[in-house]
Coordinates of C-alpha atoms in Angstrom, one line a residue:
M1 CA 79.0 132.2 124.1
V2 CA 79.1 129.3 126.6
P3 CA 76.2 128.3 128.8
K4 CA 76.8 126.2 131.9
I5 CA 73.8 124.8 133.7
R6 CA 73.5 123.5 137.3
R7 CA 70.5 122.9 139.7
G8 CA 70.2 123.3 143.3
S9 CA 67.8 124.1 146.2
R10 CA 69.2 127.2 147.9
T11 CA 67.9 130.4 146.4
H12 CA 69.2 132.7 149.1
G13 CA 72.6 131.1 149.3
L14 CA 73.2 131.5 145.6
L15 CA 72.1 135.1 145.7
V16 CA 74.6 135.7 148.5
Y17 CA 77.3 134.3 146.3
L18 CA 76.3 136.3 143.2
Y19 CA 76.1 139.6 145.0
G20 CA 79.2 138.8 147.2
P21 CA 82.9 139.6 146.5
G22 CA 83.5 136.1 144.9
K23 CA 86.0 133.5 146.1
R24 CA 88.9 135.7 145.0
D25 CA 87.3 139.2 145.0
E26 CA 86.6 138.8 141.3
H27 CA 83.0 140.0 141.5
T28 CA 82.8 143.8 140.6
D29 CA 79.6 145.8 140.7
P30 CA 77.0 143.0 141.0
H31 CA 73.6 144.1 139.8
L32 CA 70.5 143.0 137.9
V33 CA 70.3 143.2 134.2
G34 CA 66.9 141.5 133.8
S35 CA 64.1 139.9 135.8
W36 CA 60.8 138.1 135.2
D37 CA 58.8 141.3 135.5
G38 CA 61.4 144.0 135.2
F39 CA 60.7 145.3 138.7
A40 CA 62.6 142.8 140.9
P41 CA 64.5 144.4 143.9
D42 CA 68.2 144.8 143.2
P43 CA 70.6 144.5 146.2
G44 CA 73.4 145.9 144.1
R45 CA 71.5 149.1 142.9
D46 CA 69.1 149.8 145.8
T47 CA 67.9 153.4 145.3
S48 CA 65.6 153.5 148.4
P49 CA 66.1 156.3 151.0
D50 CA 67.8 153.9 153.6
P51 CA 69.2 151.0 151.5
D52 CA 70.3 147.8 153.3
P53 CA 71.6 145.2 150.8
K54 CA 71.1 142.3 153.1
V55 CA 67.4 143.2 153.6
T56 CA 67.0 143.7 149.8
L57 CA 68.6 140.4 149.1
A58 CA 66.2 138.7 151.5
R59 CA 63.3 140.4 149.7
L60 CA 64.6 139.3 146.3
A61 CA 65.0 135.6 147.5
G62 CA 61.5 135.7 149.0
A63 CA 60.0 136.9 145.8
L64 CA 61.8 134.3 143.8
D65 CA 60.7 131.5 146.2
L66 CA 57.1 132.6 146.6
R67 CA 55.6 130.0 144.3
V68 CA 58.0 127.3 145.6
K69 CA 56.5 127.9 149.2
Q70 CA 53.0 128.0 147.8
A71 CA 53.5 124.6 146.0
G72 CA 55.2 123.1 149.0
T73 CA 57.9 121.5 146.8
K74 CA 60.9 119.9 148.4
A75 CA 62.8 118.8 145.3
E76 CA 65.6 120.9 143.8
H77 CA 63.9 124.1 142.5
V78 CA 66.8 126.3 141.5
W79 CA 67.9 126.5 138.0
H80 CA 71.3 128.3 137.6
C81 CA 72.9 129.1 134.2
S82 CA 76.0 131.1 133.7
V83 CA 76.5 132.5 130.2
R84 CA 80.0 133.7 129.2
T85 CA 81.2 135.3 126.0
D86 CA 84.5 134.5 124.3
P87 CA 87.6 136.3 125.4
G88 CA 87.8 138.0 122.0
D89 CA 84.3 139.2 121.9
R90 CA 83.2 142.7 122.4
T91 CA 81.7 143.7 125.8
L92 CA 77.9 143.5 125.8
T93 CA 75.8 146.2 127.3
D94 CA 73.3 145.5 130.2
E95 CA 70.4 145.8 127.7
E96 CA 72.1 143.2 125.5
W97 CA 72.6 140.8 128.4
N98 CA 68.9 141.3 129.3
T99 CA 68.0 140.1 125.8
V100 CA 70.3 137.1 126.1
A101 CA 68.7 136.1 129.5
R102 CA 65.1 136.5 128.1
R103 CA 65.9 134.5 125.1
L104 CA 67.5 131.6 127.1
V105 CA 64.7 131.4 129.7
H106 CA 62.2 131.2 126.8
A107 CA 64.3 128.7 124.9
V108 CA 64.5 126.3 127.8
N109 CA 60.7 126.7 128.5
L110 CA 61.2 128.4 131.9
A111 CA 59.5 131.7 131.0
P112 CA 58.1 131.5 127.5
E113 CA 57.4 135.0 126.0
G114 CA 53.8 135.9 126.6
D115 CA 53.1 133.3 129.2
P116 CA 51.9 135.0 132.4
D117 CA 52.5 131.8 134.4
G118 CA 56.2 131.6 133.5
C119 CA 58.8 130.8 136.2
R120 CA 60.4 133.7 138.1
W121 CA 64.0 134.5 137.2
V122 CA 66.7 137.1 137.6
A123 CA 69.9 137.8 135.6
V124 CA 72.9 139.1 137.7
R125 CA 76.0 140.6 136.2
H126 CA 79.1 141.0 138.3
A127 CA 81.7 141.0 135.5
E128 CA 82.1 142.3 131.9
D129 CA 82.1 138.9 130.2
H130 CA 79.3 136.9 131.7
I131 CA 76.0 136.8 133.7
H132 CA 74.2 134.4 136.0
I133 CA 70.6 133.5 135.4
L134 CA 68.8 132.2 138.6
A135 CA 65.3 130.8 138.2
T136 CA 62.9 129.0 140.6
M137 CA 61.3 126.1 138.7
V138 CA 57.6 126.4 139.7
R139 CA 55.2 128.1 137.4
G140 CA 52.3 130.4 138.4
D141 CA 49.9 127.6 138.2
L142 CA 52.2 125.8 140.7
R143 CA 53.3 123.1 138.2
R144 CA 56.9 122.2 137.3
P145 CA 57.9 123.4 133.9
S146 CA 58.8 120.8 131.2
M147 CA 62.6 121.3 130.7
N148 CA 63.8 118.3 128.8
Y149 CA 67.1 118.8 127.1
D150 CA 67.5 122.3 128.6
F151 CA 71.3 122.2 128.0
K152 CA 70.9 121.4 124.3
K153 CA 68.2 124.0 123.9
A154 CA 70.5 126.7 125.6
Q155 CA 73.4 125.7 123.4
A156 CA 71.3 126.0 120.2
E157 CA 69.9 129.4 121.3
C158 CA 73.5 130.7 122.1
R159 CA 74.6 129.7 118.6
R160 CA 71.7 131.8 117.2
I161 CA 72.6 134.7 119.5
E162 CA 76.2 134.6 118.5
Q163 CA 75.2 135.0 114.9
E164 CA 72.7 137.8 115.4
M165 CA 75.0 139.8 117.8
E166 CA 78.1 139.2 115.6
L167 CA 80.0 137.4 118.3
R168 CA 82.4 134.5 117.8
Q169 CA 80.5 131.5 116.6
L170 CA 81.5 128.5 118.7
K171 CA 81.2 124.8 117.4
P172 CA 78.0 123.1 118.5
G173 CA 78.6 120.1 120.8
D174 CA 77.0 116.7 120.6
G175 CA 77.2 115.6 124.2
T176 CA 80.3 113.3 123.7
G177 CA 82.9 115.7 125.2
A178 CA 84.7 115.0 128.4
K179 CA 83.4 116.8 131.5
T180 CA 85.2 120.0 132.1
P181 CA 86.8 120.8 135.5
T182 CA 84.5 122.7 137.9
S183 CA 85.4 126.1 139.3
A184 CA 86.2 124.6 142.7
E185 CA 88.6 122.1 141.0
R186 CA 90.3 124.9 139.1
F187 CA 90.7 127.1 142.3
K188 CA 92.0 124.1 144.1
A189 CA 94.6 123.4 141.5
E190 CA 95.8 127.1 141.6
R191 CA 96.0 127.0 145.4
T192 CA 98.1 123.8 145.4
G193 CA 100.3 125.0 142.6
R194 CA 99.1 122.4 140.1
P195 CA 99.4 123.3 136.3
E196 CA 96.1 121.5 135.7
T197 CA 93.2 120.0 137.7
P198 CA 93.5 116.3 139.0
R199 CA 90.6 115.5 136.7
E200 CA 92.6 116.5 133.6
T201 CA 95.9 114.9 134.8
L202 CA 94.0 111.6 135.5
R203 CA 92.2 111.6 132.2
E204 CA 95.5 111.8 130.3
A205 CA 97.1 109.2 132.4
V206 CA 94.2 106.7 132.0
R207 CA 94.2 107.4 128.3
Q208 CA 98.0 106.7 128.0
A209 CA 97.6 103.5 130.1
V210 CA 95.0 102.0 127.7
A211 CA 97.0 102.8 124.6
G212 CA 98.1 99.5 123.1
A213 CA 97.2 97.5 126.3
A214 CA 96.6 93.8 125.5
S215 CA 94.5 93.0 128.6
E216 CA 92.6 94.5 131.6
A217 CA 95.4 93.3 133.9
E218 CA 98.0 95.2 131.9
F219 CA 95.8 98.3 131.8
F220 CA 95.5 98.3 135.6
T221 CA 99.2 97.6 136.0
R222 CA 100.1 100.5 133.8
L223 CA 97.8 102.7 135.9
R224 CA 99.7 101.7 139.0
E225 CA 103.1 102.1 137.4
A226 CA 102.1 105.7 136.4
G227 CA 101.8 106.4 140.1
L228 CA 98.0 106.6 140.5
R229 CA 96.0 105.2 143.1
V230 CA 93.7 102.5 141.7
K231 CA 90.7 101.0 143.4
L232 CA 88.7 98.2 141.7
R233 CA 85.0 97.3 142.3
H234 CA 84.2 93.6 142.2
A235 CA 81.1 91.6 141.9
P236 CA 80.4 88.7 144.4
S237 CA 81.7 86.4 141.8
G238 CA 85.1 88.2 141.9
D239 CA 84.6 89.8 138.5
V240 CA 85.7 93.4 138.1
L241 CA 82.7 95.8 137.7
G242 CA 84.5 99.1 137.6
Y243 CA 87.4 101.2 138.7
T244 CA 88.3 104.5 140.2
V245 CA 91.6 106.4 140.2
A246 CA 93.1 109.2 142.4
L247 CA 96.2 111.3 142.3
P248 CA 98.6 110.8 145.3
G249 CA 98.3 113.8 147.6
D250 CA 94.9 115.0 146.2
R251 CA 92.6 114.9 149.2
N252 CA 89.4 116.5 150.2
R253 CA 88.6 118.4 153.5
D254 CA 88.3 115.2 155.4
R255 CA 91.8 114.2 154.2
E256 CA 90.5 111.4 152.1
P257 CA 91.6 110.7 148.5
V258 CA 89.5 112.3 145.8
W259 CA 88.5 109.4 143.6
F260 CA 87.2 109.6 140.0
A261 CA 85.5 106.8 138.1
G262 CA 86.6 106.4 134.6
S263 CA 83.2 107.5 133.1
T264 CA 83.5 110.8 135.0
L265 CA 87.0 111.5 133.3
A266 CA 85.6 110.9 129.8
P267 CA 82.7 108.9 128.3
D268 CA 85.1 106.4 126.5
L269 CA 87.1 105.7 129.7
S270 CA 84.4 104.0 131.5
Y271 CA 85.2 100.3 132.5
P272 CA 82.6 98.7 130.0
K273 CA 84.0 100.8 127.1
I274 CA 87.6 100.0 127.8
Q275 CA 86.6 96.3 128.1
R276 CA 85.0 96.6 124.7
R277 CA 88.0 98.4 123.2
L278 CA 90.3 95.6 124.4
A279 CA 88.1 92.9 123.1
D280 CA 87.8 94.6 119.7
G281 CA 91.5 95.1 119.3
T282 CA 93.6 92.7 121.5
A283 CA 97.0 93.7 120.4
D284 CA 98.7 90.4 121.1
A285 CA 96.3 88.4 118.8
V286 CA 97.3 90.1 115.6
T287 CA 99.9 89.2 113.0
M288 CA 101.6 92.4 112.1
P289 CA 100.8 93.2 108.4
E290 CA 104.4 94.3 107.8
A291 CA 106.6 91.6 109.1
D292 CA 109.7 93.1 107.4
T293 CA 110.2 96.2 109.5
G294 CA 113.7 97.0 108.5
R295 CA 117.4 96.0 109.1
S296 CA 118.4 94.1 112.1
D297 CA 120.7 96.8 113.1
W298 CA 118.0 99.5 113.3
S299 CA 116.7 100.0 116.9
P300 CA 113.3 98.7 118.1
P301 CA 111.9 102.3 118.2
A302 CA 112.9 102.8 114.6
R303 CA 111.4 99.5 113.4
G304 CA 108.2 100.2 115.5
R305 CA 107.8 103.6 114.0
R306 CA 108.2 102.2 110.4
T307 CA 105.6 99.6 111.0
A308 CA 103.2 102.3 112.5
T309 CA 103.7 104.5 109.4
G310 CA 102.4 101.8 107.1
I311 CA 99.4 101.1 109.5
A312 CA 98.7 104.8 109.7
E313 CA 98.6 105.1 105.9
R314 CA 95.9 102.4 105.8
A315 CA 93.9 104.2 108.6
A316 CA 93.9 107.4 106.5
I317 CA 92.6 105.5 103.5
R318 CA 89.7 104.2 105.6
L319 CA 88.9 107.7 106.9
D320 CA 89.0 108.9 103.2
S321 CA 86.1 106.5 102.5
D322 CA 82.5 107.2 103.4
D323 CA 82.4 104.5 105.9
D324 CA 81.1 104.7 109.4
D325 CA 83.2 101.8 110.5
A326 CA 86.1 104.2 110.2
A327 CA 85.1 105.5 113.5
A328 CA 86.9 102.6 115.0
Q329 CA 90.1 103.8 113.4
L330 CA 89.8 107.2 115.1
V331 CA 90.1 105.4 118.5
G332 CA 93.2 103.5 117.3
V333 CA 94.8 106.7 116.0
G334 CA 94.2 108.3 119.3
E335 CA 96.2 105.4 121.0
L336 CA 98.9 105.7 118.4
L337 CA 99.3 109.4 119.1
D338 CA 99.5 108.6 122.9
A339 CA 102.1 106.0 122.3
V340 CA 104.3 108.3 120.1
A341 CA 104.0 111.2 122.6
Q342 CA 105.1 109.0 125.5
T343 CA 108.2 107.6 123.7
S344 CA 109.3 110.5 121.4
P345 CA 112.5 112.6 122.0
A346 CA 112.2 115.5 124.3
A347 CA 112.3 118.1 121.5
T348 CA 109.0 116.9 120.1
R349 CA 107.3 115.5 123.1
A350 CA 105.4 118.8 124.0
E351 CA 103.9 119.3 120.6
L352 CA 103.1 115.5 120.2
G353 CA 101.5 115.6 123.7
A354 CA 99.4 118.5 122.7
A355 CA 98.4 116.7 119.5
A356 CA 97.3 113.6 121.5
R357 CA 95.2 115.9 123.9
S358 CA 93.6 117.6 121.0
F359 CA 92.7 114.4 119.2
E360 CA 91.1 113.0 122.2
R361 CA 88.0 115.1 121.3
A362 CA 88.1 113.6 117.7
T363 CA 87.8 110.1 119.0
R364 CA 84.3 110.4 120.3
S365 CA 81.1 110.9 118.5
H366 CA 77.7 109.2 118.2
V367 CA 78.8 107.2 115.2
R368 CA 79.4 103.5 116.2
A369 CA 81.4 101.1 114.1
E370 CA 79.8 97.8 113.7
R371 CA 83.0 96.0 112.8
A372 CA 85.4 97.7 115.2
D373 CA 88.6 95.8 114.4
T374 CA 91.4 97.9 115.6
R375 CA 93.9 95.1 116.1
A376 CA 96.5 96.4 113.6
I377 CA 96.6 100.0 114.8
R378 CA 96.5 99.0 118.5
S379 CA 99.3 96.6 117.9
A380 CA 101.4 99.4 116.3
A381 CA 100.8 101.5 119.5
R382 CA 101.7 98.6 121.7
G383 CA 104.9 98.0 119.6
I384 CA 106.0 101.6 120.0
I385 CA 105.4 101.6 123.8
Q386 CA 107.2 98.3 124.2
A387 CA 110.2 99.5 122.1
G388 CA 110.8 102.3 124.6
S389 CA 111.9 105.9 124.1
A390 CA 113.4 106.9 120.8
L391 CA 116.4 109.1 120.4
G392 CA 116.3 112.5 118.7
R393 CA 119.0 111.5 116.1
G394 CA 120.0 108.8 113.6
E395 CA 117.4 106.3 112.6
D396 CA 115.2 106.9 115.6
G397 CA 114.9 110.6 114.8
G398 CA 114.3 110.0 111.0
T399 CA 111.6 107.4 111.6
T400 CA 109.9 109.7 114.1
A401 CA 109.7 112.4 111.3
M402 CA 108.5 109.8 108.9
L403 CA 105.6 108.7 111.2
V404 CA 104.6 112.2 112.2
S405 CA 104.5 113.3 108.6
T406 CA 102.0 110.5 107.8
L407 CA 100.0 111.4 111.1
V408 CA 99.5 114.9 109.8
L409 CA 97.6 113.5 106.8
V410 CA 95.7 111.1 109.0
A411 CA 94.5 114.0 111.3
L412 CA 93.4 116.0 108.2
A413 CA 91.5 112.8 106.9
A414 CA 89.8 112.6 110.3
A415 CA 88.8 116.3 110.0
R416 CA 87.2 115.6 106.6
W417 CA 85.5 112.5 107.9
H418 CA 83.9 114.5 110.8
S419 CA 83.0 117.5 108.7
A420 CA 81.1 115.2 106.3
R421 CA 79.0 114.1 109.3
G422 CA 78.4 117.5 110.9
H423 CA 80.8 116.9 113.9
A424 CA 82.0 120.4 114.2
Q425 CA 83.9 120.1 117.5
Q426 CA 85.6 116.9 116.4
A427 CA 86.5 118.3 113.0
E428 CA 88.1 121.4 114.7
A429 CA 90.0 119.1 117.2
S430 CA 91.4 117.1 114.2
R431 CA 92.6 120.4 112.5
Q432 CA 94.2 121.5 115.8
T433 CA 95.9 118.1 116.0
A434 CA 97.3 118.5 112.5
E435 CA 98.8 121.9 113.5
H436 CA 100.5 120.5 116.5
L437 CA 101.8 117.6 114.5
R438 CA 103.2 120.0 111.8
A439 CA 105.1 121.8 114.5
A440 CA 106.4 118.5 115.9
Y441 CA 107.3 117.4 112.3
R442 CA 109.4 120.6 111.7
Q443 CA 111.4 119.8 114.8
A444 CA 111.9 116.1 114.0
A445 CA 112.6 116.5 110.4
A446 CA 115.1 119.3 110.5
A447 CA 118.3 117.3 110.9
P448 CA 117.5 114.3 108.6
M449 CA 116.0 116.4 105.8
Q450 CA 119.0 118.7 105.9
A451 CA 121.3 115.7 105.5
L452 CA 119.2 114.4 102.6
R453 CA 119.2 117.8 100.9
D454 CA 123.0 118.1 101.2
H455 CA 123.3 114.6 99.8
G456 CA 121.2 115.6 96.9
R457 CA 123.2 118.7 96.2
A458 CA 126.3 116.5 96.2
L459 CA 125.1 114.3 93.4
P460 CA 126.8 114.7 89.9
E461 CA 125.1 117.4 88.0
A462 CA 123.9 115.2 85.2
E463 CA 122.5 112.6 87.6
R464 CA 120.7 115.2 89.6
R465 CA 119.2 116.8 86.5
T466 CA 117.9 113.3 85.5
Y467 CA 116.2 112.8 88.8
E468 CA 114.6 116.3 88.7
T469 CA 113.2 115.5 85.3
T470 CA 111.7 112.3 86.7
I471 CA 110.2 114.2 89.6
R472 CA 108.7 117.0 87.4
A473 CA 107.3 114.5 85.0
A474 CA 105.6 112.6 87.7
L475 CA 104.2 115.5 89.8
P476 CA 101.7 118.0 88.5
E477 CA 103.1 121.7 88.5
S478 CA 100.7 122.7 91.2
S479 CA 102.5 120.3 93.6
L480 CA 105.8 122.0 93.1
R481 CA 106.4 125.2 95.2
A482 CA 108.3 128.2 94.0
D483 CA 111.4 127.0 95.5
A484 CA 111.0 123.5 94.3
E485 CA 114.5 123.4 92.7
T486 CA 115.9 123.5 96.3
N487 CA 113.1 121.4 97.8
T488 CA 113.6 118.4 95.4
D489 CA 117.1 117.9 96.5
A490 CA 116.0 115.5 99.3
L491 CA 113.6 113.7 96.9
A492 CA 116.5 113.4 94.3
A493 CA 118.8 112.0 96.9
T494 CA 116.2 109.4 97.8
L495 CA 115.7 108.4 94.2
A496 CA 119.4 108.0 93.8
Q497 CA 119.6 105.7 96.8
A498 CA 116.6 103.7 95.7
E499 CA 118.1 103.2 92.2
Q500 CA 121.4 102.2 93.8
A501 CA 119.6 99.6 95.9
G502 CA 118.1 98.1 92.6
H503 CA 114.7 99.8 92.4
D504 CA 113.2 101.5 89.4
P505 CA 113.0 105.1 90.5
R506 CA 110.2 106.0 88.1
A507 CA 108.0 103.2 89.1
L508 CA 108.7 103.6 92.8
L509 CA 107.9 107.3 92.6
Q510 CA 104.6 106.6 90.9
E511 CA 103.7 104.1 93.5
A512 CA 104.4 106.6 96.3
I513 CA 102.3 109.2 94.5
E514 CA 99.4 106.9 94.1
M515 CA 99.3 105.7 97.6
R516 CA 96.8 108.4 98.6
E517 CA 96.1 112.1 98.0
L518 CA 98.8 114.8 98.3
D519 CA 96.5 117.8 98.2
T520 CA 96.6 118.3 102.0
A521 CA 100.4 118.0 102.3
E522 CA 102.1 121.1 103.5
D523 CA 105.2 120.0 101.5
V524 CA 104.6 117.3 98.9
N525 CA 108.3 116.6 98.6
D526 CA 108.7 115.8 102.2
V527 CA 105.8 113.4 102.2
L528 CA 107.1 111.6 99.1
V529 CA 110.6 111.3 100.6
W530 CA 109.2 109.5 103.6
R531 CA 106.9 107.3 101.5
L532 CA 109.8 106.3 99.2
R533 CA 112.2 105.6 102.1
R534 CA 109.6 103.3 103.7
L535 CA 108.6 101.5 100.5
A536 CA 112.2 100.9 99.5
Q537 CA 113.3 100.1 103.1
L538 CA 115.9 103.0 102.8
P539 CA 117.6 104.4 106.0
T540 CA 116.1 107.8 106.9
H541 CA 119.5 109.5 106.5
P542 CA 122.0 109.0 103.7
G543 CA 124.9 107.9 105.9
E544 CA 123.9 104.3 105.9
A545 CA 124.0 102.0 102.9
A546 CA 120.7 101.3 101.3
R547 CA 119.1 97.8 101.6
P548 CA 118.7 95.8 98.4
P549 CA 115.1 94.9 97.6
Q550 CA 114.0 91.4 98.4
A551 CA 112.5 89.1 95.8
G552 CA 108.8 89.5 95.6
T553 CA 108.6 93.3 96.1
G554 CA 108.0 93.9 92.4
R555 CA 110.3 96.9 92.6
T556 CA 113.6 95.5 91.2
K557 CA 115.1 96.4 87.9
P558 CA 117.7 94.9 85.6
T559 CA 121.2 95.6 86.9
P560 CA 124.4 95.5 84.9
N561 CA 126.9 92.6 85.4
R562 CA 130.7 92.8 85.3
T563 CA 130.8 92.7 81.5
G564 CA 128.4 95.6 81.3
T565 CA 125.5 93.6 80.0
R566 CA 122.2 93.7 81.7
T567 CA 120.7 90.5 83.3
A568 CA 117.1 90.0 84.2
P569 CA 116.3 90.0 87.9
P570 CA 115.0 86.9 89.5
A571 CA 111.4 86.0 89.0
A572 CA 109.3 87.9 91.5
T573 CA 106.5 86.2 93.3
R574 CA 103.3 88.2 93.1
P575 CA 102.3 89.3 96.6
A576 CA 99.1 88.1 98.2
A577 CA 96.1 90.2 97.3
L578 CA 95.3 92.9 99.8
D579 CA 92.0 93.3 101.4
P580 CA 89.9 95.7 99.1
R581 CA 89.2 97.9 102.0
N582 CA 92.8 98.6 102.7
R583 CA 94.2 98.7 99.1
P584 CA 95.5 102.2 98.2
P585 CA 93.2 103.9 95.7
R586 CA 94.5 104.3 92.2
R587 CA 94.0 107.4 90.1

């Protein structure tokens, strides 16, 4: 049940609309379902001997405005609340809607139960799924009612009504969501043939423009390159104070562009907040944590996705901790999703775009990170954008699957982080993101995983059995699905390539398992395949030769020489200690 509150100053005008046909003849059988005293005149159900709806409507408006005229108020005095049930809910009766209306005007302190001086109000129903409550905000003692936080109070009362009337229980909001398009904006989009309102199109375009941007100048350049109208507001000193954007061709009745400030698109797209984001995570100022991003013959999109996968793993570890500073990682993950959606192959772009739009809600909450260092993850997003579009095949396609597989686990970690703090809407948005990412992963991983499974099945029988034994010894039985004998083919092929490149397959597999939890993985084998191939710098498909490990990785094993005797590998230099906050947890 969704309440939507507005304020105005034209009682008669609003009643004309509520009892009229609607903008597209959508109003059917307008009538009262409740009023302040139960005896208000009803223009829709006038039973007088000579009914005249216009006269009755004027009488109703006069009765509602009586105290307004007595008080002589000139301020906005009309409180208008539409209340709509979910499309899957049952149809409420007029009596039930009357109960809903009375509870809401009581909850927001317009007409408390038992208060004879409560404000006058009516509830009009002209559709099966919603009502409109119109109240005049002057009490019987001619004072204005105290109505602080009326929207939050109405929301809370709707949650209670949903539970008591056995309706679908929606997630409570916290005031950090983006403003939804108005009815006028939606109708205009339909008239002009747009799939969504300009507000929604602009919000996504601005969000994509800020993803990985290194400076304000680059941000504004990206907006213009996206085809948007951009207007900057300057101080007398010449400093930028704010910005507004408009869609080409979107004009008002005066044929002027319809401008939107960033803050009206979403709370985190205001100019001061974008400034702060760029200052906290200037992408050009960071040294990438993984300098070795793969072989030189791999494409820039493939190398960028490999680097982003490692950084996303560390973001998930931060989100798994009980740390409010992880809120900054959520913003970075949102930028990474936007970057991947913009540059991924056409087959996965729709699902990845839907994932980025869903996760937008998960990036905003009242939790503020004191140490908002997002340089690494914003740099990864920047690298993906600068590398350009990835192909849907070869190393590009495989590394897309590798990154998306990790982002699924990141989204689920975000859902747990929000749930622990009672952020219901953000947690649900994170779970929806994970579902979109899973769909994108299945599309991206189909070809490379099939090639790896074929490679695994082509291994000599004895060798394949050895790797299967290694896998079953390392993984708990609960992690192996019923069809695990088939599913482990890709994992066996990966271990074979890793050993061929000089790695110890048992040690490497254990390292991949201990990187972080696997309980939320839809397919543990797939997750481990991508972790192993990234750790061992293996290509994402078996057609290419594996890359030998470099000294200092700690993953080499003794290799036989031409005489058949084993020689020790070169002495490995111990890697520099990781930041304890970023070190993978050990079990």
